[in-house]
Amino acid sequence: MIFADPPYRLSNGGVTCKSGKMELVNKGVWDESMGFEEDNKFNYEWLKACDRILKDDGTMWISGTYHIIHSIAFILLKMGYYIINEITWVKPNAPPNLGCRCFTASQETLLWVKKSKKAKHVFNYATMKELNQGKQMRSVWNIPTTPKREKNQGYHPTQKPKELLYRCVISSTNENDVILDPFCGSGTTGVVAIENNRHFIGIDISEEFLELTRARIEEII
């Protein structure tokens, strides 16, 4: 299984609210838009690289907002992939809208895909039903943003909560499966994978973030 949390291209000089204060939305050069064509080219290249190593019965999760997710979905469909589910992650504690000129952004999208419609894939239906108090788990997930206790080893601007990754990992893999995260960032995918007896491979262009991933994993092994 692959879990990919690519750059959302949000670092454009805008502002957000953090701890009640205005803060610039500049996460790093890696999150800056390169322009429409180059952003699409980047998405195509990393998706092709993932496609090369994903097994025929494997699945891939991709997270994003409207800034990139439609580009990624279009490329995947052109590559012949089948979208199993489109998950809406609703953040009940999302920061407020400072401009008051539009609806407050409080969700992200996760695409769960496989190589073709006929390809077999793992879905641990019973486990997810049990997790949802005996009811079928739906495609809208209400999960708060990352709590402070999960940031004890250091800061990453786009760290995902463990609860979100837990659902992805547990639903679509079995013990001893291999999980790859090509944009591993703070290492949440790796932490959840190892805590649940999966193997993990993490990749990131930032040595600082790789060190953060290493520290978080060493904390649990």
Coordinates of N, CA and C in Angstrom, one line a residue:
M1 N 0.8 -1.2 0.0 CA 0.0 0.0 0.0 C 0.9 1.2 0.0
I2 N 0.4 2.3 -0.7 CA 1.1 3.6 -0.7 C 0.2 4.6 -0.1
F3 N 0.7 5.4 0.8 CA 0.0 6.6 1.3 C 0.8 7.8 0.9
A4 N 0.2 8.7 0.1 CA 0.9 9.8 -0.4 C 0.2 11.1 0.1
D5 N 1.0 12.0 0.7 CA 0.5 13.3 1.1 C 1.4 14.4 0.5
P6 N 1.2 14.6 -0.8 CA 2.1 15.5 -1.6 C 1.9 16.9 -1.3
P7 N 2.8 17.8 -1.7 CA 2.6 19.2 -1.5 C 1.3 19.7 -2.0
Y8 N 0.6 20.5 -1.2 CA -0.8 21.1 -1.6 C -0.6 22.4 -2.4
R9 N 0.6 22.9 -2.5 CA 0.8 24.2 -3.2 C 0.0 25.3 -2.6
L10 N 0.0 25.4 -1.2 CA -0.7 26.4 -0.5 C 0.1 27.6 -0.1
S11 N 1.4 27.5 -0.2 CA 2.3 28.6 0.3 C 2.4 29.7 -0.7
N12 N 1.4 30.5 -0.7 CA 1.3 31.6 -1.7 C 1.2 33.0 -1.1
G13 N 1.7 33.1 0.2 CA 1.6 34.4 0.8 C 0.3 34.7 1.5
G14 N -0.6 33.8 1.6 CA -1.9 34.0 2.3 C -1.7 33.9 3.8
V15 N -2.8 34.1 4.5 CA -2.8 34.0 6.0 C -3.8 33.0 6.5
T16 N -3.5 32.5 7.7 CA -4.4 31.7 8.4 C -4.5 32.1 9.9
C17 N -5.3 31.4 10.6 CA -5.3 31.6 12.1 C -4.7 30.4 12.8
K18 N -3.8 30.7 13.7 CA -3.2 29.7 14.5 C -3.1 30.1 15.9
S19 N -3.7 29.3 16.8 CA -3.7 29.7 18.2 C -4.3 31.1 18.5
G20 N -5.3 31.5 17.7 CA -5.9 32.8 17.8 C -5.2 33.9 17.2
K21 N -4.0 33.6 16.5 CA -3.2 34.7 15.9 C -3.1 34.5 14.4
M22 N -3.0 35.6 13.7 CA -2.8 35.6 12.2 C -1.4 35.1 11.9
E23 N -1.3 34.2 11.0 CA 0.0 33.6 10.6 C 0.1 33.4 9.1
L24 N 1.2 33.7 8.5 CA 1.4 33.5 7.1 C 1.4 32.0 6.7
V25 N 0.8 31.7 5.6 CA 0.7 30.3 5.1 C 1.9 30.1 4.2
N26 N 3.1 30.0 4.8 CA 4.3 29.7 4.0 C 5.0 28.5 4.7
K27 N 4.8 27.4 4.2 CA 5.3 26.1 4.8 C 6.7 25.8 4.4
G28 N 7.1 26.3 3.2 CA 8.4 26.0 2.7 C 8.4 26.1 1.2
V29 N 9.6 26.2 0.6 CA 9.7 26.2 -0.9 C 9.0 25.0 -1.5
W30 N 9.1 23.9 -0.8 CA 8.5 22.6 -1.4 C 7.0 22.7 -1.6
D31 N 6.3 23.7 -0.9 CA 4.9 23.8 -1.0 C 4.4 24.9 -1.9
E32 N 5.4 25.7 -2.5 CA 5.0 26.8 -3.4 C 4.6 26.2 -4.7
S33 N 3.6 26.8 -5.3 CA 3.2 26.5 -6.7 C 4.3 26.8 -7.7
M34 N 4.5 25.9 -8.6 CA 5.4 26.1 -9.7 C 4.7 26.6 -11.0
G35 N 3.4 26.8 -10.9 CA 2.6 27.2 -12.0 C 1.7 25.9 -12.4
F36 N 0.7 26.2 -13.1 CA -0.3 25.1 -13.5 C 0.4 23.9 -14.2
E37 N 1.1 24.2 -15.2 CA 1.7 23.1 -16.0 C 2.7 22.3 -15.2
E38 N 3.6 23.0 -14.5 CA 4.6 22.4 -13.8 C 4.1 21.6 -12.6
D39 N 3.1 22.1 -11.9 CA 2.4 21.4 -10.8 C 1.8 20.1 -11.3
N40 N 1.2 20.1 -12.5 CA 0.6 18.9 -13.1 C 1.7 17.9 -13.5
K41 N 2.8 18.5 -14.0 CA 3.9 17.6 -14.4 C 4.5 16.9 -13.2
F42 N 4.6 17.6 -12.1 CA 5.2 17.0 -10.9 C 4.2 15.9 -10.4
N43 N 2.9 16.1 -10.4 CA 2.0 15.1 -10.0 C 2.1 13.9 -10.9
Y44 N 2.2 14.1 -12.1 CA 2.3 13.0 -13.1 C 3.5 12.1 -12.8
E45 N 4.6 12.8 -12.6 CA 5.9 12.1 -12.4 C 5.9 11.3 -11.1
W46 N 5.4 11.8 -10.0 CA 5.5 11.0 -8.8 C 4.4 9.9 -8.8
L47 N 3.3 10.1 -9.5 CA 2.3 9.1 -9.6 C 2.8 7.9 -10.5
K48 N 3.5 8.3 -11.5 CA 4.1 7.2 -12.4 C 5.2 6.4 -11.6
A49 N 6.0 7.1 -10.8 CA 6.9 6.4 -10.0 C 6.3 5.4 -9.0
C50 N 5.2 5.9 -8.4 CA 4.4 5.0 -7.5 C 3.8 3.8 -8.2
D51 N 3.3 4.1 -9.4 CA 2.7 3.0 -10.2 C 3.7 1.9 -10.5
R52 N 4.9 2.3 -10.7 CA 5.9 1.4 -11.1 C 6.2 0.3 -10.0
I53 N 6.0 0.7 -8.8 CA 6.4 -0.2 -7.7 C 5.1 -0.8 -7.0
L54 N 4.0 -0.2 -7.2 CA 2.8 -0.7 -6.6 C 2.4 -2.1 -7.2
K55 N 2.2 -3.1 -6.3 CA 1.8 -4.4 -6.8 C 0.4 -4.3 -7.4
D56 N 0.1 -5.3 -8.2 CA -1.2 -5.3 -9.0 C -2.4 -5.4 -8.0
D57 N -2.2 -6.0 -6.8 CA -3.3 -6.1 -5.9 C -3.2 -5.0 -4.8
G58 N -2.3 -4.1 -5.0 CA -2.0 -3.0 -4.0 C -3.0 -1.8 -4.2
T59 N -3.1 -1.0 -3.2 CA -3.9 0.2 -3.3 C -3.1 1.4 -2.9
M60 N -3.6 2.6 -3.3 CA -2.9 3.8 -3.0 C -3.9 4.8 -2.4
W61 N -3.4 5.5 -1.4 CA -4.2 6.6 -0.8 C -3.5 7.9 -1.1
I62 N -4.2 8.9 -1.5 CA -3.7 10.3 -1.8 C -4.5 11.3 -1.1
S63 N -3.9 12.2 -0.3 CA -4.6 13.2 0.4 C -4.4 14.6 -0.3
G64 N -5.3 15.4 -0.2 CA -5.2 16.8 -0.8 C -6.4 17.6 -0.6
T65 N -6.3 18.9 -1.1 CA -7.4 19.8 -1.1 C -7.6 20.1 -2.6
Y66 N -8.6 21.0 -2.8 CA -9.0 21.3 -4.2 C -7.8 21.9 -5.0
H67 N -6.8 22.4 -4.3 CA -5.6 22.9 -5.0 C -4.9 21.9 -5.9
I68 N -4.9 20.6 -5.5 CA -4.2 19.6 -6.2 C -5.0 18.3 -6.5
I69 N -6.0 18.1 -5.7 CA -6.7 16.7 -5.8 C -7.3 16.5 -7.1
H70 N -7.8 17.5 -7.8 CA -8.5 17.3 -9.1 C -7.5 16.9 -10.2
S71 N -6.3 17.6 -10.1 CA -5.2 17.3 -11.0 C -4.8 15.8 -10.8
I72 N -4.7 15.4 -9.6 CA -4.2 14.0 -9.3 C -5.3 13.0 -9.7
A73 N -6.6 13.3 -9.5 CA -7.6 12.4 -9.9 C -7.6 12.2 -11.4
F74 N -7.5 13.3 -12.1 CA -7.5 13.3 -13.6 C -6.3 12.4 -14.1
I75 N -5.2 12.6 -13.6 CA -4.0 11.8 -14.0 C -4.2 10.3 -13.7
L76 N -4.7 10.0 -12.5 CA -5.0 8.6 -12.2 C -5.9 8.0 -13.1
L77 N -7.0 8.7 -13.5 CA -8.0 8.1 -14.4 C -7.3 7.9 -15.8
K78 N -6.5 8.8 -16.2 CA -5.8 8.7 -17.5 C -4.9 7.5 -17.5
M79 N -4.3 7.2 -16.3 CA -3.4 6.0 -16.1 C -4.2 4.7 -16.0
G80 N -5.5 4.8 -16.0 CA -6.3 3.5 -15.9 C -6.7 3.1 -14.5
Y81 N -6.4 4.0 -13.5 CA -6.7 3.6 -12.1 C -8.2 3.7 -11.9
Y82 N -8.6 3.0 -10.9 CA -10.0 3.0 -10.5 C -10.2 3.6 -9.1
I83 N -11.0 4.5 -8.9 CA -11.2 5.2 -7.6 C -12.2 4.3 -6.8
I84 N -11.7 3.7 -5.7 CA -12.5 2.9 -4.9 C -13.4 3.7 -4.0
N85 N -12.8 4.7 -3.4 CA -13.6 5.7 -2.6 C -13.0 7.1 -2.6
E86 N -13.8 8.1 -2.4 CA -13.4 9.4 -2.2 C -13.8 9.7 -0.7
I87 N -12.8 9.9 0.1 CA -13.1 10.1 1.5 C -13.0 11.6 1.8
T88 N -14.0 12.1 2.5 CA -14.0 13.5 3.0 C -13.6 13.5 4.5
W89 N -12.4 14.1 4.7 CA -12.0 14.3 6.1 C -12.4 15.6 6.6
V90 N -13.4 15.6 7.5 CA -14.0 16.8 8.1 C -13.2 17.1 9.4
K91 N -12.7 18.4 9.6 CA -12.0 18.8 10.7 C -12.9 19.7 11.6
P92 N -13.4 19.1 12.7 CA -14.3 19.9 13.6 C -13.6 21.1 14.3
N93 N -12.3 21.0 14.3 CA -11.5 22.1 15.0 C -10.7 22.9 14.0
A94 N -11.1 23.0 12.7 CA -10.4 23.8 11.7 C -10.3 25.2 12.1
P95 N -9.2 25.9 11.7 CA -9.1 27.4 12.1 C -10.2 28.2 11.4
P96 N -10.6 29.3 12.0 CA -11.6 30.2 11.4 C -11.2 30.9 10.2
N97 N -12.1 31.4 9.5 CA -11.9 32.1 8.2 C -11.7 33.6 8.6
L98 N -10.5 34.1 8.4 CA -10.2 35.5 8.7 C -10.8 36.5 7.8
G99 N -10.9 36.2 6.5 CA -11.4 37.1 5.5 C -12.9 37.3 5.6
C100 N -13.6 36.3 6.0 CA -15.1 36.4 6.1 C -15.7 36.7 4.8
R101 N -15.1 36.2 3.7 CA -15.6 36.4 2.3 C -16.0 35.1 1.6
C102 N -15.9 34.0 2.4 CA -16.2 32.7 1.8 C -16.5 31.7 3.0
F103 N -16.9 30.5 2.6 CA -17.2 29.5 3.6 C -15.8 29.1 4.2
T104 N -15.8 28.7 5.5 CA -14.6 28.3 6.2 C -14.2 26.9 5.7
A105 N -12.9 26.8 5.2 CA -12.4 25.5 4.7 C -12.2 24.6 5.9
S106 N -12.8 23.5 5.9 CA -12.7 22.6 7.1 C -12.7 21.1 6.7
Q107 N -12.2 20.8 5.5 CA -12.1 19.5 5.0 C -11.0 19.2 4.1
E108 N -10.6 18.0 4.0 CA -9.6 17.6 3.0 C -10.2 16.3 2.3
T109 N -9.6 16.0 1.1 CA -10.1 14.8 0.4 C -9.0 13.7 0.4
L110 N -9.4 12.5 0.5 CA -8.5 11.4 0.4 C -9.1 10.5 -0.7
L111 N -8.3 10.2 -1.7 CA -8.6 9.3 -2.8 C -8.0 7.9 -2.5
W112 N -8.9 6.9 -2.5 CA -8.4 5.5 -2.3 C -8.5 4.8 -3.7
V113 N -7.4 4.4 -4.3 CA -7.5 3.9 -5.6 C -6.7 2.6 -5.8
K114 N -7.0 1.9 -6.9 CA -6.3 0.7 -7.3 C -6.0 0.7 -8.8
K115 N -5.2 -0.2 -9.2 CA -4.7 -0.2 -10.6 C -5.8 -0.3 -11.7
S116 N -6.8 -1.1 -11.4 CA -7.9 -1.3 -12.3 C -9.2 -1.7 -11.5
K117 N -10.3 -1.6 -12.2 CA -11.6 -2.0 -11.5 C -11.6 -3.4 -11.1
K118 N -11.0 -4.3 -11.9 CA -11.0 -5.7 -11.7 C -9.9 -6.2 -10.7
A119 N -9.0 -5.3 -10.4 CA -7.9 -5.7 -9.5 C -8.4 -6.0 -8.1
K120 N -7.9 -7.1 -7.5 CA -8.3 -7.5 -6.1 C -7.6 -6.5 -5.1
H121 N -8.3 -6.2 -4.1 CA -7.7 -5.3 -3.1 C -8.2 -5.7 -1.7
V122 N -7.4 -5.4 -0.7 CA -7.7 -5.6 0.7 C -8.7 -4.6 1.2
F123 N -9.8 -5.0 1.8 CA -10.6 -4.1 2.6 C -11.2 -4.8 3.8
N124 N -10.7 -4.5 4.9 CA -11.1 -5.1 6.2 C -12.4 -4.6 6.7
Y125 N -13.4 -5.0 6.0 CA -14.8 -4.5 6.3 C -15.2 -4.6 7.7
A126 N -15.1 -5.9 8.2 CA -15.5 -6.2 9.6 C -14.8 -5.3 10.6
T127 N -13.5 -5.1 10.4 CA -12.7 -4.3 11.4 C -13.2 -2.9 11.4
M128 N -13.5 -2.3 10.2 CA -14.0 -0.9 10.1 C -15.4 -0.8 10.7
K129 N -16.2 -1.8 10.5 CA -17.5 -1.8 11.1 C -17.5 -1.8 12.6
E130 N -16.6 -2.6 13.1 CA -16.4 -2.7 14.6 C -15.9 -1.4 15.1
L131 N -15.0 -0.7 14.4 CA -14.5 0.6 14.8 C -15.5 1.6 14.8
N132 N -16.6 1.4 14.0 CA -17.7 2.4 13.9 C -18.9 2.0 14.7
Q133 N -18.7 1.3 15.8 CA -19.7 0.9 16.7 C -20.8 0.0 16.1
G134 N -20.3 -0.9 15.2 CA -21.2 -1.9 14.6 C -21.9 -1.5 13.4
K135 N -21.6 -0.3 12.9 CA -22.3 0.3 11.7 C -21.3 0.4 10.6
Q136 N -21.8 0.2 9.4 CA -20.9 0.4 8.2 C -20.2 1.8 8.3
M137 N -18.9 1.8 8.1 CA -18.2 3.1 8.1 C -18.5 3.8 6.8
R138 N -18.8 5.0 6.9 CA -19.2 5.9 5.7 C -17.9 6.6 5.2
S139 N -18.1 7.3 4.1 CA -16.9 8.0 3.5 C -16.7 9.4 4.0
V140 N -17.4 9.8 5.0 CA -17.2 11.1 5.6 C -16.6 10.9 7.0
W141 N -15.4 11.3 7.2 CA -14.7 11.0 8.5 C -14.5 12.3 9.3
N142 N -15.1 12.3 10.5 CA -15.0 13.5 11.4 C -13.8 13.2 12.4
I143 N -12.7 13.8 12.1 CA -11.5 13.6 12.9 C -10.8 14.9 13.1
P144 N -10.5 15.3 14.4 CA -9.8 16.5 14.7 C -8.4 16.6 14.1
T145 N -7.9 17.7 14.0 CA -6.5 17.9 13.5 C -5.5 17.4 14.5
T146 N -4.3 17.3 14.2 CA -3.3 16.6 15.0 C -3.2 17.2 16.4
P147 N -3.3 16.4 17.5 CA -3.2 17.0 18.8 C -1.7 17.2 19.2
K148 N -1.5 18.1 20.2 CA -0.2 18.4 20.6 C 0.7 17.3 21.1
R149 N 0.0 16.3 21.7 CA 0.8 15.1 22.2 C 1.5 14.3 21.1
E150 N 1.0 14.5 19.8 CA 1.6 13.8 18.7 C 2.7 14.6 18.1
K151 N 3.0 15.8 18.6 CA 4.0 16.7 18.1 C 5.2 16.8 19.1
N152 N 5.3 15.9 20.0 CA 6.3 16.0 21.1 C 7.8 15.9 20.6
Q153 N 8.0 15.3 19.4 CA 9.3 15.1 18.8 C 9.7 16.3 17.9
G154 N 8.8 17.2 17.6 CA 9.2 18.3 16.7 C 8.0 18.7 15.9
Y155 N 8.2 19.8 15.1 CA 7.1 20.4 14.4 C 7.2 20.1 12.9
H156 N 6.0 19.8 12.3 CA 5.9 19.7 10.9 C 4.6 20.4 10.5
P157 N 4.6 21.3 9.5 CA 3.5 22.2 9.2 C 2.2 21.5 8.7
T158 N 2.4 20.2 8.2 CA 1.2 19.5 7.6 C 1.1 18.1 8.2
Q159 N 1.4 18.0 9.4 CA 1.3 16.7 10.1 C -0.1 16.2 10.2
K160 N -0.3 15.0 9.8 CA -1.6 14.3 9.8 C -1.8 13.6 11.2
P161 N -3.1 13.6 11.7 CA -3.3 12.9 12.9 C -3.2 11.4 12.8
K162 N -2.8 10.7 13.8 CA -2.7 9.3 13.8 C -4.0 8.6 13.5
E163 N -5.1 9.2 14.0 CA -6.4 8.6 13.9 C -6.8 8.4 12.4
L164 N -6.4 9.4 11.6 CA -6.7 9.4 10.2 C -5.9 8.3 9.5
L165 N -4.6 8.2 9.8 CA -3.7 7.2 9.2 C -4.1 5.8 9.6
Y166 N -4.6 5.7 10.9 CA -5.0 4.4 11.4 C -6.1 3.8 10.6
R167 N -7.1 4.6 10.2 CA -8.2 4.1 9.4 C -7.7 3.7 8.0
C168 N -6.8 4.4 7.4 CA -6.3 4.1 6.1 C -5.5 2.8 6.2
V169 N -4.6 2.7 7.2 CA -3.7 1.5 7.3 C -4.5 0.3 7.6
I170 N -5.4 0.3 8.6 CA -6.1 -0.8 9.1 C -7.1 -1.3 8.1
S171 N -7.7 -0.4 7.4 CA -8.8 -0.8 6.4 C -8.2 -1.5 5.2
S172 N -7.0 -1.1 4.8 CA -6.5 -1.6 3.4 C -5.3 -2.4 3.4
T173 N -4.8 -2.8 4.6 CA -3.6 -3.7 4.7 C -3.8 -4.7 5.8
N174 N -3.0 -5.7 5.7 CA -2.9 -6.8 6.7 C -1.6 -6.7 7.4
E175 N -1.4 -7.4 8.5 CA -0.2 -7.5 9.2 C 0.9 -8.0 8.3
N176 N 2.1 -7.4 8.4 CA 3.3 -7.7 7.7 C 3.3 -7.2 6.2
D177 N 2.2 -6.5 5.9 CA 2.3 -5.8 4.6 C 3.3 -4.6 4.6
V178 N 3.7 -4.2 3.4 CA 4.6 -3.1 3.3 C 3.9 -1.8 2.9
I179 N 4.2 -0.8 3.6 CA 3.5 0.5 3.4 C 4.6 1.5 3.0
L180 N 4.4 2.2 1.9 CA 5.3 3.2 1.4 C 4.7 4.6 1.5
D181 N 5.4 5.6 2.0 CA 5.0 7.0 2.1 C 6.1 7.8 1.4
P182 N 5.8 8.2 0.1 CA 6.8 9.0 -0.6 C 7.0 10.4 -0.2
F183 N 6.2 10.9 0.7 CA 6.3 12.3 1.2 C 6.1 12.2 2.7
C184 N 7.0 11.5 3.4 CA 6.7 11.0 4.8 C 6.6 12.1 5.8
G185 N 7.2 13.3 5.5 CA 7.1 14.4 6.5 C 7.5 14.1 7.9
S186 N 6.5 14.1 8.8 CA 6.7 13.9 10.2 C 6.7 12.4 10.6
G187 N 6.4 11.5 9.6 CA 6.4 10.1 9.9 C 5.2 9.5 10.5
T188 N 4.1 10.1 10.4 CA 2.9 9.6 11.0 C 2.5 8.2 10.4
T189 N 2.7 8.1 9.1 CA 2.4 6.8 8.4 C 3.2 5.7 9.0
G190 N 4.5 6.0 9.2 CA 5.4 5.0 9.7 C 5.1 4.6 11.1
V191 N 4.8 5.6 11.9 CA 4.4 5.3 13.3 C 3.2 4.4 13.4
V192 N 2.2 4.7 12.6 CA 0.9 3.9 12.6 C 1.2 2.5 12.1
A193 N 2.0 2.4 11.0 CA 2.3 1.2 10.4 C 3.0 0.2 11.4
I194 N 4.1 0.8 12.0 CA 4.9 -0.1 12.9 C 4.1 -0.5 14.2
E195 N 3.3 0.5 14.7 CA 2.4 0.2 15.9 C 1.4 -1.0 15.6
N196 N 1.1 -1.2 14.3 CA 0.1 -2.2 13.9 C 0.7 -3.3 13.1
N197 N 2.0 -3.5 13.3 CA 2.7 -4.7 12.7 C 2.8 -4.7 11.2
R198 N 3.0 -3.5 10.6 CA 3.2 -3.4 9.2 C 4.7 -3.0 9.0
H199 N 5.2 -3.2 7.8 CA 6.5 -2.7 7.5 C 6.4 -1.3 6.8
F200 N 7.4 -0.5 7.0 CA 7.3 0.9 6.5 C 8.6 1.3 5.7
I201 N 8.3 2.0 4.6 CA 9.4 2.7 3.9 C 9.0 4.1 3.7
G202 N 9.8 5.0 4.2 CA 9.5 6.5 4.1 C 10.5 7.2 3.3
I203 N 10.1 8.2 2.5 CA 10.9 9.0 1.6 C 10.5 10.5 1.8
D204 N 11.5 11.3 1.9 CA 11.3 12.8 1.9 C 12.5 13.5 1.4
I205 N 12.3 14.7 0.9 CA 13.5 15.5 0.4 C 14.2 16.2 1.5
S206 N 13.5 16.3 2.6 CA 14.0 17.1 3.7 C 14.7 16.2 4.8
E207 N 16.0 16.5 5.0 CA 16.7 15.8 6.0 C 16.2 16.0 7.4
E208 N 15.7 17.3 7.6 CA 15.1 17.7 8.9 C 13.8 16.8 9.2
F209 N 13.0 16.6 8.2 CA 11.8 15.9 8.4 C 12.1 14.4 8.5
L210 N 13.1 13.9 7.8 CA 13.5 12.5 8.0 C 14.0 12.2 9.4
E211 N 14.7 13.2 9.9 CA 15.2 13.1 11.3 C 14.0 13.1 12.3
L212 N 13.0 13.9 12.0 CA 11.8 13.9 12.8 C 11.1 12.5 12.7
T213 N 11.0 12.0 11.5 CA 10.4 10.6 11.3 C 11.2 9.6 12.1
R214 N 12.5 9.6 12.0 CA 13.3 8.7 12.8 C 13.1 8.8 14.3
A215 N 13.0 10.0 14.8 CA 12.9 10.2 16.2 C 11.5 9.6 16.7
R216 N 10.5 9.8 15.9 CA 9.1 9.4 16.3 C 9.1 7.8 16.2
I217 N 9.7 7.2 15.3 CA 9.7 5.8 15.2 C 10.6 5.2 16.3
E218 N 11.7 5.8 16.6 CA 12.6 5.2 17.6 C 11.8 5.3 19.0
E219 N 10.9 6.2 19.1 CA 10.2 6.4 20.4 C 9.3 5.2 20.6
I220 N 8.9 4.5 19.6 CA 7.9 3.4 19.8 C 8.5 2.0 19.6
I221 N 9.7 1.9 19.2 CA 10.3 0.6 19.0 C 11.2 0.2 20.2

